[in-house]
Short mmCIF file of C-alpha atoms in Angstrom, two decimals:
data_model
loop_
_atom_site.label_atom_id
_atom_site.label_comp_id
_atom_site.label_asym_id
_atom_site.label_seq_id
_atom_site.Cartn_x
_atom_site.Cartn_y
_atom_site.Cartn_z
CA MET A 1 0.05 -0.53 -0.07
CA GLU A 2 1.59 3.50 -1.14
CA PRO A 3 1.19 6.25 1.63
CA GLU A 4 -0.84 9.16 0.73
CA PRO A 5 1.82 12.38 0.55
CA ALA A 6 -0.66 13.93 3.17
CA ASP A 7 0.77 11.10 5.36
CA THR A 8 4.36 11.36 4.39
CA PHE A 9 7.19 13.42 5.79
CA ARG A 10 5.73 17.35 4.79
CA GLY A 11 3.55 15.91 2.41
CA LEU A 12 6.07 14.49 -0.09
CA PRO A 13 5.36 12.01 -2.64
CA LEU A 14 7.70 9.64 -1.08
CA THR A 15 7.38 5.75 -0.57
CA ALA A 16 7.00 4.12 2.80
CA GLU A 17 10.64 3.20 2.88
CA GLN A 18 11.60 6.54 2.39
CA ASP A 19 9.34 8.12 4.72
CA SER A 20 10.59 5.72 7.03
CA GLU A 21 14.10 6.45 6.86
CA ILE A 22 13.49 10.46 7.16
CA ARG A 23 11.81 9.97 10.25
CA HIS A 24 14.47 7.70 11.75
CA TYR A 25 17.05 10.47 10.61
CA ILE A 26 15.11 13.29 12.59
CA HIS A 27 14.46 10.99 15.63
CA VAL A 28 17.98 9.97 16.02
CA ARG A 29 19.30 13.54 15.67
CA GLN A 30 16.65 14.53 18.18
CA ARG A 31 17.55 12.01 20.74
CA SER A 32 21.15 12.91 20.16
CA GLY A 33 20.16 16.90 21.04
CA LEU A 34 21.08 17.88 17.58
CA PRO A 35 19.34 19.88 14.72
CA TRP A 36 17.18 17.36 12.43
CA ASP A 37 16.62 20.38 9.73
CA THR A 38 20.20 20.04 8.01
CA PRO A 39 21.88 20.12 4.63
CA GLU A 40 22.25 16.15 4.86
CA LEU A 41 18.34 15.73 5.49
CA ARG A 42 17.76 18.31 2.47
CA ALA A 43 20.34 16.33 0.08
CA MET A 44 18.67 12.85 1.40
CA LEU A 45 15.17 14.22 0.23
CA ALA A 46 16.83 15.76 -2.99
CA ASP A 47 18.16 12.34 -3.81
CA MET A 48 14.73 10.42 -2.88
CA LEU A 49 12.49 12.79 -5.20
CA ASP A 50 15.03 13.06 -8.11
CA PRO A 51 17.53 10.01 -7.81
CA PRO A 52 20.70 10.62 -9.77
CA GLN A 53 20.50 8.50 -13.17
CA ALA A 54 22.62 5.47 -13.37
CA ASP A 55 23.98 3.89 -16.14
CA ASP A 56 24.20 -0.11 -17.07
CA GLU A 57 27.69 -0.36 -15.62
CA ASP A 58 26.91 1.57 -12.26
CA ARG A 59 23.56 -0.68 -12.13
CA GLN A 60 25.81 -3.98 -12.61
CA ALA A 61 28.45 -2.91 -10.07
CA LEU A 62 25.60 -1.84 -7.54
CA SER A 63 24.07 -5.14 -8.05
CA GLY A 64 27.15 -6.87 -7.62
CA SER A 65 28.18 -5.37 -4.24
CA ILE A 66 24.56 -5.87 -2.92
CA GLY A 67 24.97 -9.33 -3.46
CA LYS A 68 28.07 -9.86 -2.05
CA GLU A 69 26.67 -7.80 0.94
CA ARG A 70 23.74 -10.05 1.18
CA ALA A 71 26.34 -13.10 1.00
CA ALA A 72 28.51 -11.81 4.07
CA ALA A 73 25.41 -10.76 6.01
CA VAL A 74 24.30 -14.47 5.55
CA LEU A 75 27.69 -15.88 6.46
CA ASP A 76 28.14 -13.39 9.62
CA GLY A 77 24.75 -14.70 10.57
CA GLU A 78 25.89 -18.50 10.85
CA SER A 79 29.49 -17.44 12.61
CA ASP A 80 27.08 -15.60 15.07
CA ARG A 81 25.22 -19.24 15.55
CA ASP A 82 28.38 -20.85 15.77
CA ARG A 83 29.81 -19.02 18.29
CA ALA A 84 26.22 -19.28 20.25
CA ASP A 85 26.55 -21.11 23.58
CA PRO A 86 24.22 -24.14 22.69
CA ARG A 87 23.50 -24.52 26.22
CA PRO A 88 22.75 -20.72 27.46
CA GLU A 89 22.62 -20.34 31.41
CA SER A 90 19.11 -19.89 32.83
#
C-alpha cells in the first residue's frame, strides 16, 4: 500500500521506506540533541525525489556489491550461531 502524500514527511511523495528513513534520521538527531533540519537531510530528500540516473555499468556494479553484502550477512549470521552457546545459562 502506497502512503498518501498527506501522510508522509511534509506531504512529499515518498515511498513508505523513504518516509521511514527520513523519520528515523530525525528521531536519531533529536535523541542526540542535534538539529535535524540539516543540509544532509535536504540532500537525502533531493536524492529521494529526484534520484541520480545510473547507467548500465553502475547498475551492474551496484547489483554485484549488493549480492556480496547479502552473502556476507548470511555468513555473519551463520558465524554468530556457531559462536552461540548451545546451552545458555538460565
